[in-house]
Tab-separated table of C-alpha atoms and ligand atoms in Angstrom:
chain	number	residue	atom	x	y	z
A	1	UNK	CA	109.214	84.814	71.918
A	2	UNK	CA	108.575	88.153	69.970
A	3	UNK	CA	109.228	91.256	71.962
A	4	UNK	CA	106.172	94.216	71.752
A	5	UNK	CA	106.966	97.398	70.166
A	6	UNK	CA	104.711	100.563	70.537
A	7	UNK	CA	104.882	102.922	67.406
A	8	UNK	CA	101.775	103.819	68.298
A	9	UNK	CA	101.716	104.675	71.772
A	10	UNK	CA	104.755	106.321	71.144
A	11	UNK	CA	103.235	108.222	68.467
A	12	UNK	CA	99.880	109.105	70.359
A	13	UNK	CA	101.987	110.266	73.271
A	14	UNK	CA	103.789	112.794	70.816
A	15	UNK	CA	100.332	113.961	70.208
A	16	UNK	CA	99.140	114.150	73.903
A	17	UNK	CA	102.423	116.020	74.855
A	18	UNK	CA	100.876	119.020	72.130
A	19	UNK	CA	98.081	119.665	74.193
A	20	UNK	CA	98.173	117.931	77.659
A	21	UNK	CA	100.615	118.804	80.030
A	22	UNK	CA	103.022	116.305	80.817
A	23	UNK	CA	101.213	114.050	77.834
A	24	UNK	CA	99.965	111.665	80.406
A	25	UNK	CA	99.717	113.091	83.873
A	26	UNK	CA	99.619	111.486	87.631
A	27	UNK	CA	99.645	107.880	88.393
A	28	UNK	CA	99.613	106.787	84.553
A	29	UNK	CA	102.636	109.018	83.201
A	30	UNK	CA	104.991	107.318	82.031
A	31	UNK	CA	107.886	108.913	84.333
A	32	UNK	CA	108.488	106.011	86.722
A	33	UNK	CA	108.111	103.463	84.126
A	34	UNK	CA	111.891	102.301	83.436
A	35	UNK	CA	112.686	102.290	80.513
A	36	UNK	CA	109.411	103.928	79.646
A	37	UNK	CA	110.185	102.700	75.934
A	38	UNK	CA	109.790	99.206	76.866
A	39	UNK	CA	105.768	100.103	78.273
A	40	UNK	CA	102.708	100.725	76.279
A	41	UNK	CA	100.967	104.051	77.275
A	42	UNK	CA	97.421	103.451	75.448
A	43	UNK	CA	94.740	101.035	76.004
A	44	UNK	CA	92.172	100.049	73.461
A	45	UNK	CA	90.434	97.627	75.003
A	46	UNK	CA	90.324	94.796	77.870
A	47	UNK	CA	88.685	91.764	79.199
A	48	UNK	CA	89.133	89.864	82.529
A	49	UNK	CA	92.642	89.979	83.536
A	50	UNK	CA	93.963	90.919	80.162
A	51	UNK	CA	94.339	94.663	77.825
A	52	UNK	CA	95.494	95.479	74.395
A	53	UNK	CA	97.107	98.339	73.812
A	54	UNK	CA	96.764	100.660	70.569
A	55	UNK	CA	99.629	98.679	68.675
A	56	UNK	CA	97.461	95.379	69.426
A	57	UNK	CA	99.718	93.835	72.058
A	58	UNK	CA	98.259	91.509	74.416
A	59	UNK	CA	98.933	92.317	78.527
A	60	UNK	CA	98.066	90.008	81.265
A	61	UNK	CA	97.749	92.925	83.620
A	62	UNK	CA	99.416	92.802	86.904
A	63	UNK	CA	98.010	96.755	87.769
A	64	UNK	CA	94.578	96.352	87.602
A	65	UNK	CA	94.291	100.051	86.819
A	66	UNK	CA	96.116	100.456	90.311
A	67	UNK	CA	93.469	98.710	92.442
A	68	UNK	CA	90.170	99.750	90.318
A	69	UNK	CA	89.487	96.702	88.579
A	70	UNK	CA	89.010	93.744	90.992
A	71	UNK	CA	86.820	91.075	89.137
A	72	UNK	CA	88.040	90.972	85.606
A	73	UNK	CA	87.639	93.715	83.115
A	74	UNK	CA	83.596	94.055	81.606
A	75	UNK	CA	82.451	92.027	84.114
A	76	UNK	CA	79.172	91.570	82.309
A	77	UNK	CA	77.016	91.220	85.722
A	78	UNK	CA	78.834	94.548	86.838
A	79	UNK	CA	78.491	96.003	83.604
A	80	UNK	CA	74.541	94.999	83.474
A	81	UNK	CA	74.338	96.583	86.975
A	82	UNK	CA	75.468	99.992	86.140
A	83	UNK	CA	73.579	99.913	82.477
A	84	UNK	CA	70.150	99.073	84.513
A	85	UNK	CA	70.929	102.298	86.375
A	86	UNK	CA	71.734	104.188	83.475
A	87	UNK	CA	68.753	103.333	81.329
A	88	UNK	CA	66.677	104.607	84.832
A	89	UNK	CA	68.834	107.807	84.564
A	90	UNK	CA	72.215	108.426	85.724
A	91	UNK	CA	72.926	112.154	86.968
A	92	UNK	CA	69.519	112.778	88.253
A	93	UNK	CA	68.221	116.229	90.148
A	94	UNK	CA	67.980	114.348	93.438
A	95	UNK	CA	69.708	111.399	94.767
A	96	UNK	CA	68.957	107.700	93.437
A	97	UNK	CA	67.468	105.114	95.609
A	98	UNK	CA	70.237	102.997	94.783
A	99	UNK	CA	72.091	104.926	97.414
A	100	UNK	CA	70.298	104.078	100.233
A	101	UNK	CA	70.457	100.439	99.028
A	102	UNK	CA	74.277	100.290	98.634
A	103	UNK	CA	74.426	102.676	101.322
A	104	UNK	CA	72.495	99.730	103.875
A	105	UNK	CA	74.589	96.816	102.396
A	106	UNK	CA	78.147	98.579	103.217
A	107	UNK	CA	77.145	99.287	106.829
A	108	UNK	CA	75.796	95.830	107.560
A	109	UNK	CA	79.372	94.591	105.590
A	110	UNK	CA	81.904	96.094	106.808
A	111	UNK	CA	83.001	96.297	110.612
A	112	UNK	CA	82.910	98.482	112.990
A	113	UNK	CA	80.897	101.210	111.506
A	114	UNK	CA	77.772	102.590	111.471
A	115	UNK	CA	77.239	105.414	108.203
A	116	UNK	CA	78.486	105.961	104.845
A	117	UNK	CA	79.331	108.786	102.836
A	118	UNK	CA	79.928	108.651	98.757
A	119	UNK	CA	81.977	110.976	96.705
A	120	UNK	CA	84.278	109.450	93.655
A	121	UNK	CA	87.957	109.652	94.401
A	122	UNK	CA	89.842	108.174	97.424
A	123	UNK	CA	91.582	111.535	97.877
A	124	UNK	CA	87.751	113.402	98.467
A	125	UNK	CA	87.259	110.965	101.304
A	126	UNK	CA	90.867	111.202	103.378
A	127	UNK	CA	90.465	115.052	103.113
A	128	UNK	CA	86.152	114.571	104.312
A	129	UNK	CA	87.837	112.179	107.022
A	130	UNK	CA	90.098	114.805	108.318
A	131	UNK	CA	88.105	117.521	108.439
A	132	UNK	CA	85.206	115.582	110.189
A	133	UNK	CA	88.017	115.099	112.688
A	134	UNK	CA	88.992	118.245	113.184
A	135	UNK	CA	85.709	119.430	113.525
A	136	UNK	CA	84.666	116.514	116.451
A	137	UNK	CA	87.615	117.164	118.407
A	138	UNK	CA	88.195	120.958	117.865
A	139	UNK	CA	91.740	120.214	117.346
A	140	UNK	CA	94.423	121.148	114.658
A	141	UNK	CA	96.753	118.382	113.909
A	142	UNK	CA	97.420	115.348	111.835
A	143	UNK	CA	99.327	112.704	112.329
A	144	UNK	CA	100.448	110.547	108.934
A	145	UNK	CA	103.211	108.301	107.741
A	146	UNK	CA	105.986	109.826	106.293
A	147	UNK	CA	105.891	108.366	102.756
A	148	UNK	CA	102.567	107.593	103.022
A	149	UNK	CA	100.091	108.197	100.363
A	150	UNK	CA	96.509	109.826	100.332
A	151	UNK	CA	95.683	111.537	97.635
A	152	UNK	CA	96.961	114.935	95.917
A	153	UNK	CA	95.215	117.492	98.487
A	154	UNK	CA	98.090	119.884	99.220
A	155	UNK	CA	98.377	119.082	102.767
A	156	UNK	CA	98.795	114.972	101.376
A	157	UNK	CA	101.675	115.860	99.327
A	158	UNK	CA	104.878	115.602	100.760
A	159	UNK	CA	106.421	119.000	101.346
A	160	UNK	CA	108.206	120.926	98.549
A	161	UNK	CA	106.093	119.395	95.803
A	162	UNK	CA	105.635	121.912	92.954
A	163	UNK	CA	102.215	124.138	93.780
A	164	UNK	CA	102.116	123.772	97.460
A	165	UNK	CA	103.001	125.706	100.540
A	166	UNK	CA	104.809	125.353	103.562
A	167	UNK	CA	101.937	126.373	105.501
A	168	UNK	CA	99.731	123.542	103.826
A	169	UNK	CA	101.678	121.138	105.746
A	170	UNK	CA	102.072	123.655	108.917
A	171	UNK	CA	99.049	120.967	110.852
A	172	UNK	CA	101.095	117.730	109.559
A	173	UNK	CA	103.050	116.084	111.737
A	174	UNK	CA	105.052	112.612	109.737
A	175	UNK	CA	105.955	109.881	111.675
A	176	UNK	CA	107.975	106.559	110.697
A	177	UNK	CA	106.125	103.556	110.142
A	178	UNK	CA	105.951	100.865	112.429
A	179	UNK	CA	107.633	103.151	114.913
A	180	UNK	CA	104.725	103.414	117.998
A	181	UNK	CA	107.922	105.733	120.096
A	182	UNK	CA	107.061	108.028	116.892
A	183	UNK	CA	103.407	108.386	117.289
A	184	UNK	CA	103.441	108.700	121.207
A	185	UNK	CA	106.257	111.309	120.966
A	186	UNK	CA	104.354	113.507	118.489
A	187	UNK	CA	101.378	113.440	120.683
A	188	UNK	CA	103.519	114.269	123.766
A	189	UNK	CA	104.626	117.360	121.945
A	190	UNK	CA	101.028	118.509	120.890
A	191	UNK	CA	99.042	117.620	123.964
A	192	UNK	CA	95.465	118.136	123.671
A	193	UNK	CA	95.646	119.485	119.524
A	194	UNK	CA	95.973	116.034	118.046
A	195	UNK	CA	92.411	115.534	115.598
A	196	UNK	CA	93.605	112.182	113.475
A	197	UNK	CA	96.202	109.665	112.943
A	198	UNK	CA	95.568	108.340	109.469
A	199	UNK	CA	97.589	105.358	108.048
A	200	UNK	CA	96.932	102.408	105.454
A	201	UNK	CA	96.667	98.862	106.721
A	202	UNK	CA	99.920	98.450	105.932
A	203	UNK	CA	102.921	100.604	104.393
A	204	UNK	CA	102.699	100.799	100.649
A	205	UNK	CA	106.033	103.113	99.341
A	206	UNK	CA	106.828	103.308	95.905
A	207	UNK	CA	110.775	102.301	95.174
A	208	UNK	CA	110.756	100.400	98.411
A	209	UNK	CA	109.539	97.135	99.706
A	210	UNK	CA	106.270	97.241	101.789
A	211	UNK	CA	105.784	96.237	105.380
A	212	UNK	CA	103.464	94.704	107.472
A	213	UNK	CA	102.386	96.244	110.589
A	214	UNK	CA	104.514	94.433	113.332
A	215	UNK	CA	102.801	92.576	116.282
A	216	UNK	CA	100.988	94.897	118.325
A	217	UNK	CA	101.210	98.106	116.421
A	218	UNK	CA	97.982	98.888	115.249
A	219	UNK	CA	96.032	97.517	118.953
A	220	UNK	CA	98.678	99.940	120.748
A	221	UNK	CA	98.016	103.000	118.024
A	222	UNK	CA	94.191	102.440	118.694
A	223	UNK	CA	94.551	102.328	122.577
A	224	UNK	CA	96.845	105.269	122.277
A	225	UNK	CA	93.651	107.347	119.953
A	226	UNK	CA	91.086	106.276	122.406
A	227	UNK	CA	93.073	107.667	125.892
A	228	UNK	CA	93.892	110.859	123.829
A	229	UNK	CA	90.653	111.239	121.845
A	230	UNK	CA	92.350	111.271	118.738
A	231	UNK	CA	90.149	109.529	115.257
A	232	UNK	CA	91.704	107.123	114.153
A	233	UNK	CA	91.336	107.450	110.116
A	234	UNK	CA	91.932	104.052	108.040
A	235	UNK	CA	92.862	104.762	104.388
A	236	UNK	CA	91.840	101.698	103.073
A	237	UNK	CA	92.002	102.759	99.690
A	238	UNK	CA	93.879	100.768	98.261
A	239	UNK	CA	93.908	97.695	100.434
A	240	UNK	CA	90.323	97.375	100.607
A	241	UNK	CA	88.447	94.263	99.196
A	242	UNK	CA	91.805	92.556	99.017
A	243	UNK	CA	92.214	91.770	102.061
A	244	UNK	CA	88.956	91.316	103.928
A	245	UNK	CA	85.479	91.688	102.934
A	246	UNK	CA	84.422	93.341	106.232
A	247	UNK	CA	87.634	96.156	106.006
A	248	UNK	CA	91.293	95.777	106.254
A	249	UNK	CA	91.276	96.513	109.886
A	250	UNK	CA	89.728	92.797	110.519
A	251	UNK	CA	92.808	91.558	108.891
A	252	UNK	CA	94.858	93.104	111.237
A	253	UNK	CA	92.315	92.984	114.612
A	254	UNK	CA	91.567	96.929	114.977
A	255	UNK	CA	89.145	99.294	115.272
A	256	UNK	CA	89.179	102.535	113.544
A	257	UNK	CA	86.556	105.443	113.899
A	258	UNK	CA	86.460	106.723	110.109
A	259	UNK	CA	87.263	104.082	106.870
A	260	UNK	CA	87.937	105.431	103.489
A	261	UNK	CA	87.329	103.003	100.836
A	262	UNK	CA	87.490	103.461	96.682
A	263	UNK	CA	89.606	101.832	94.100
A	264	UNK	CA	88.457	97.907	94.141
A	265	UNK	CA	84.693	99.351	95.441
A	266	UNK	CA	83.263	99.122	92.117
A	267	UNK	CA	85.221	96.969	89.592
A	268	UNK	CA	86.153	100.500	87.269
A	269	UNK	CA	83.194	102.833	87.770
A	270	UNK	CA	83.837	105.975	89.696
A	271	UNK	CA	83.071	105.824	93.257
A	272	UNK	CA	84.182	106.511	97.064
A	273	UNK	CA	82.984	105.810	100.534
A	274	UNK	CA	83.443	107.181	103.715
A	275	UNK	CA	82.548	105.173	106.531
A	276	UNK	CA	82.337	105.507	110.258
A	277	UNK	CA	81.079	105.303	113.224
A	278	UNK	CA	77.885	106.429	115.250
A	279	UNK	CA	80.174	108.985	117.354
A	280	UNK	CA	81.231	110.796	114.157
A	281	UNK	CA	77.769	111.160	112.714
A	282	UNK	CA	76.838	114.293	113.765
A	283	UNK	CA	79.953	116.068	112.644
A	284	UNK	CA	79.891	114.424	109.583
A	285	UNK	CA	76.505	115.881	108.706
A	286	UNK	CA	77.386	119.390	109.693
A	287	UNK	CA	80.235	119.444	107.528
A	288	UNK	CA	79.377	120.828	103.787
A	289	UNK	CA	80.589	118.818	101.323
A	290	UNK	CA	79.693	117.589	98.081
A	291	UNK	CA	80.694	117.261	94.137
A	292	UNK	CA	78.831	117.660	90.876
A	293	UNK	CA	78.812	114.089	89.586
A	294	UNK	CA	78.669	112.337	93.690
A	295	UNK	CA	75.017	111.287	92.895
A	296	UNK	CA	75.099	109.442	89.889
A	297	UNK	CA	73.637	106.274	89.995
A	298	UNK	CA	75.644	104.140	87.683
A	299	UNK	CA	78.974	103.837	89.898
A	300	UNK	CA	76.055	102.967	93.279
A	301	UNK	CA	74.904	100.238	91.110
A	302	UNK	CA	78.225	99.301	90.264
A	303	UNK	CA	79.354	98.944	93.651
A	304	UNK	CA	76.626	97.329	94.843
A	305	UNK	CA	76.845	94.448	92.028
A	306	UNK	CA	80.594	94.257	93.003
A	307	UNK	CA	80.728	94.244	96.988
A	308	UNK	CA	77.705	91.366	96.408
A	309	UNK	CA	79.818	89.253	94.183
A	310	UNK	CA	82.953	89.704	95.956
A	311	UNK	CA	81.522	88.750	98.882
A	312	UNK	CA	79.724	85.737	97.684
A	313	UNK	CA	82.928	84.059	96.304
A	314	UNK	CA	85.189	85.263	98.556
A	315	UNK	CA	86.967	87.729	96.221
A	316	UNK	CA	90.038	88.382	98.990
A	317	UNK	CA	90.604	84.580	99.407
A	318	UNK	CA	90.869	84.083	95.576
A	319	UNK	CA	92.940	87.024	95.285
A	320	UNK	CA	95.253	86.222	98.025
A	321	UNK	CA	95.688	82.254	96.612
A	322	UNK	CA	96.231	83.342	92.857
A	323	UNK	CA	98.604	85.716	93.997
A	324	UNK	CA	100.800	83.388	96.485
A	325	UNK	CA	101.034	80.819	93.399
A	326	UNK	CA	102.132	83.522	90.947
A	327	UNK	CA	104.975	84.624	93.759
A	328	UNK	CA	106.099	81.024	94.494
A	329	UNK	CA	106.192	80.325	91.234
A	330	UNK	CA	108.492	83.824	90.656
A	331	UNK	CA	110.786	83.070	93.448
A	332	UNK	CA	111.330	79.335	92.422
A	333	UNK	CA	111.916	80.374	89.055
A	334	UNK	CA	114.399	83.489	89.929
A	335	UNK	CA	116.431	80.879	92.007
A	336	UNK	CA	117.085	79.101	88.836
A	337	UNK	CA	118.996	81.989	87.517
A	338	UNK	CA	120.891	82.592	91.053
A	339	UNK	CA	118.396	85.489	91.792
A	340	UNK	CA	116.448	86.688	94.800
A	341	UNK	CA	113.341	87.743	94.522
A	342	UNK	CA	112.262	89.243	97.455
A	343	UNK	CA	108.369	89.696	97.404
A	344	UNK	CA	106.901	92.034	100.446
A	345	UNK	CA	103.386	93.020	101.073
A	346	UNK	CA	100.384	90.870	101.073
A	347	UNK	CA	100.245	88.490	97.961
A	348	UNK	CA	96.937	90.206	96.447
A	349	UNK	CA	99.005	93.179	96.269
A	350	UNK	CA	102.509	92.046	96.276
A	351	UNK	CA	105.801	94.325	95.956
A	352	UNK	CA	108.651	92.796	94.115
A	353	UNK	CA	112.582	93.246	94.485
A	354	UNK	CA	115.292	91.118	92.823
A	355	UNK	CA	117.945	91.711	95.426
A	356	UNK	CA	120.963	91.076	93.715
A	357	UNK	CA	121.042	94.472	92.564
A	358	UNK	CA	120.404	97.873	94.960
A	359	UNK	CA	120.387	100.061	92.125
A	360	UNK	CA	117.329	98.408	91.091
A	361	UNK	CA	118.561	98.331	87.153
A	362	UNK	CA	118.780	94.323	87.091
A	363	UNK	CA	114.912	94.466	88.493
A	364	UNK	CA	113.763	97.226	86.604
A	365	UNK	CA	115.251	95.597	83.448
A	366	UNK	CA	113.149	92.159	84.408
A	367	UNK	CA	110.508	93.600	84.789
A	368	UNK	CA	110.348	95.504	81.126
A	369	UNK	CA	111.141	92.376	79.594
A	370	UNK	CA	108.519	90.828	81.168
A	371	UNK	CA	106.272	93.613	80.013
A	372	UNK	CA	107.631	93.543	76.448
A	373	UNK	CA	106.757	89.283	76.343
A	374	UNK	CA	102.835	90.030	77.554
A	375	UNK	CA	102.999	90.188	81.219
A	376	UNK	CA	102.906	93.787	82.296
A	377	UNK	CA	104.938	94.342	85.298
A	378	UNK	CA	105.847	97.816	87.128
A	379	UNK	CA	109.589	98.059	88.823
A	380	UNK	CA	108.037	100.589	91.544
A	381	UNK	CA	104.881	100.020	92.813
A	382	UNK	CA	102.931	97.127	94.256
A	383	UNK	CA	100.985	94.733	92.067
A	384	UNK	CA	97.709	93.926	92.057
A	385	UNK	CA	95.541	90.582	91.398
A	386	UNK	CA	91.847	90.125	90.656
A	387	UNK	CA	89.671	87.608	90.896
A	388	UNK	CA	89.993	87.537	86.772
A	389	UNK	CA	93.371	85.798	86.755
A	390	UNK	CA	92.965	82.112	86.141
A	391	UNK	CA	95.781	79.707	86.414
A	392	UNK	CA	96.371	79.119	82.672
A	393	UNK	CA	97.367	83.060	83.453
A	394	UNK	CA	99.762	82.739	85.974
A	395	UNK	CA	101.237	79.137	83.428
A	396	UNK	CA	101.435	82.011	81.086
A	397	UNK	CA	103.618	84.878	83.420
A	398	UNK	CA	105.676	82.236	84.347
A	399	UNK	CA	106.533	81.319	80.978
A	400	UNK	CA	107.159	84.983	80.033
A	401	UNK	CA	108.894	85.321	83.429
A	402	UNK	CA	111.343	82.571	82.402
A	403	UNK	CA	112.169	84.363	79.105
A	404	UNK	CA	112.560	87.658	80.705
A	405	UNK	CA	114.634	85.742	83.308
A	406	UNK	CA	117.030	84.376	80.158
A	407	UNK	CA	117.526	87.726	78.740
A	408	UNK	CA	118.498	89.627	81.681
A	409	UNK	CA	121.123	86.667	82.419
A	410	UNK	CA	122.446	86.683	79.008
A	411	UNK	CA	122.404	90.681	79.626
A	412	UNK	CA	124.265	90.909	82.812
A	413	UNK	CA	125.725	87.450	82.728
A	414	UNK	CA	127.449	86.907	86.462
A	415	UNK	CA	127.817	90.790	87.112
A	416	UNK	CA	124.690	90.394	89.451
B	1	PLP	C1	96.351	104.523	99.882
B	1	PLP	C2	95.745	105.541	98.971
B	1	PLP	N1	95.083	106.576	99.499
B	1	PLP	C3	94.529	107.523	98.721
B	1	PLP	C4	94.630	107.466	97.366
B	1	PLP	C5	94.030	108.551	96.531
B	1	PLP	O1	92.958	108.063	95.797
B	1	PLP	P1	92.476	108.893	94.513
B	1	PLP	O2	93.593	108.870	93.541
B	1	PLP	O3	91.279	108.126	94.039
B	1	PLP	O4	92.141	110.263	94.987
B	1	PLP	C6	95.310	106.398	96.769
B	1	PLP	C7	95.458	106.319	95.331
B	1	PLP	O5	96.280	105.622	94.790
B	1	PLP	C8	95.881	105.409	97.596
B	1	PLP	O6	96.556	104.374	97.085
């Protein structure tokens, strides 16, 4: 098997570095990527689970975009969806009907809530969710997980990040994960000026494995919101659609007052929702917020199409069965070569870690090669699976999973 090269990524990335800071910024820069020469950093084009990159190499993608694309890339119906709203006009001087549509089908969907609210980035709807509950309760303070992720507001980021304050964090307080002694304890010290707790379904680090809530935590952090009358914000971000149709929270058996969905909402096209329940309402409409492109029509179509589809083949299910075969299939094949793959998370959105190595070089290293054969793995963030990725797919990792497998063993030979 031919390993990928990437003159011209590499070559377009000389470019971007000319006139865009840090060439390729955020989420997609090639930073974390280890060794960054062994990734392509340009797409041309995709379709269902697959992309090409500018040199012409061929990716099954196990990223997704991170999260975005959940049923296969142009997904013609979702495609056709978003074109009808187009052709009908797309950023229109008052708000498409399509929103009250998509806006009706997400409250009888999901769970537990009773409104929606659209913007077009997950991080516009954890900052809407937090103020709403600051404003409902009158209080201060936030409670999040330390490590946790929700967006790039300053008060999100984790202190000492370049550009932010020390007072942007002054109404955070960070508690451990899974650690309920945490939460109460931070609420003991701030009686009566506690607005939100906000969390994921389940912890999500980068560099580290990802854990599960354990038994009990989430009904004891939702008893614990309701005595004190703090909101109880789910970021389901990320998670969402993956898991459960009707919300992550049903996955786990809890009730939160405000959900923020975006990423897998739409297969690709630009949208967030805020949703919550009938108690929140009225702060929620007091509050001004808004954003010059929030109306447009094309992402509500888009959504709508998607939500509808996912729901009608059970897009979670699919995702979670593809994803457990590709993972057995991993771990089988790692214990041929006396590794241990240790796989954490849910398997829609699994987190990988060959064990016999801390320093994470043997995994890292597996992972490029895999990438370099046509099966584009990250060392440091969780993976994600669509509804796109057929078996002859995961056939197709495992073979390049097996070659990757040979030349890390003929690289490290017993060292690991
Ligand atoms: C859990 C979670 N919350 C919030 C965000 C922020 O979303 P966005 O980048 O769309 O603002 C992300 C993005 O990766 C996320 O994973």
């Amino acid at each position: 098997m031919e390993t990928y090269q990437y003159p011209k990524s590499q070559e377009l990335f000389k470019r971007a570095a000319g006139v865009i800071p840090c060439g390729i910024y955020g989420h997609y820069s090639p930073a974390p990527l280890v060794p960054a020469t062994s990734y392509p950093f340009y797409t041309s084009r995709a379709e269902g689970a697959r992309f090409w990159d500018v040199d012409g190499n061929e990716f099954i993608d196990y990223m997704c975009a991170y999260g975005p694309m959940v049923l296969g890339y142009n997904h013609p119906q979702i495609d056709k969806a978003a074109m009808d709203q187009i052709k009908k006009g797309n950023c229109t001087t008052g708000a498409p009907g399509v929103m009250v549509e998509l806006a009706e089908y997400m409250v009888d969907l999901i769970s537990g809530v009773d409104w929606v609210s659209f913007a077009k980035n997950g991080g516009d709807m954890t900052n809407y969710a937090t103020m709403i509950a600051r404003d409902a309760t009158g209080r201060k303070k936030t409670i999040m997980i330390r490590g946790g992720y929700h967006g790039v507001s300053p008060w999100m980021q984790a202190p000492g990040h370049h550009g932010t304050m020390e007072d942007d964090s002054k109404n955070i307080i960070r508690v451990k994960w899974n650690n309920f002694a945490d939460i109460e304890r931070a609420v003991d010290e701030n009686p009566d000026n506690i607005a939100s707790f906000i969390a994921t379904p389940y912890y999500v680090p980068a560099f580290e494995d990802n854990e599960l809530p354990e038994d009990g935590y989430w009904k004891k952090v939702e008893a614990l919101c309701r005595k004190k009358g703090i909101v109880l914000i789910l970021d389901d971000i990320r998670h969402g659609f993956r898991l459960d149709m009707r919300g992550s929270h049903r996955y786990f058996g809890f009730e939160p007052d405000l959900i923020c969905f975006c990423k897998a909402i739409a297969n690709g096209y630009p949208i967030s929702a805020l949703m919550g329940t009938s108690a929140l309402k009225e702060s929620t409409a007091r509050i001004f917020y808004t954003g010059s492109y929030w109306f447009q029509s094309e992402p509500m179509g888009a959504a709508l199409a998607t939500l509808k589809e996912l729901k009608k083949i059970d897009g979670p299910k699919i995702m979670q069965e593809t994803g457990k075969k590709l993972m057995d299939g991993l771990v089988d094949l790692a214990k041929t070569y006396g590794y241990d793959l240790k796989v954490s998370g849910i398997p829609s959105m699994p987190y990988l870690r060959i064990t016999n190595d801390e320093s994470l070089m043997l995994h890292q290293d597996w992972c490029a090669e895999c990438t370099m054969r046509g099966a584009y793995f990250t060392s440091h963030h969780n993976w994600f699976i669509s509804t796109a990725h057929e078996d002859k797919d995961i056939q197709k990792t495992l073979e390049i999973a097996d070659e990757a497998f040979k030349a890390v063993k003929k690289k490290y030979g017993d060292r690991f």
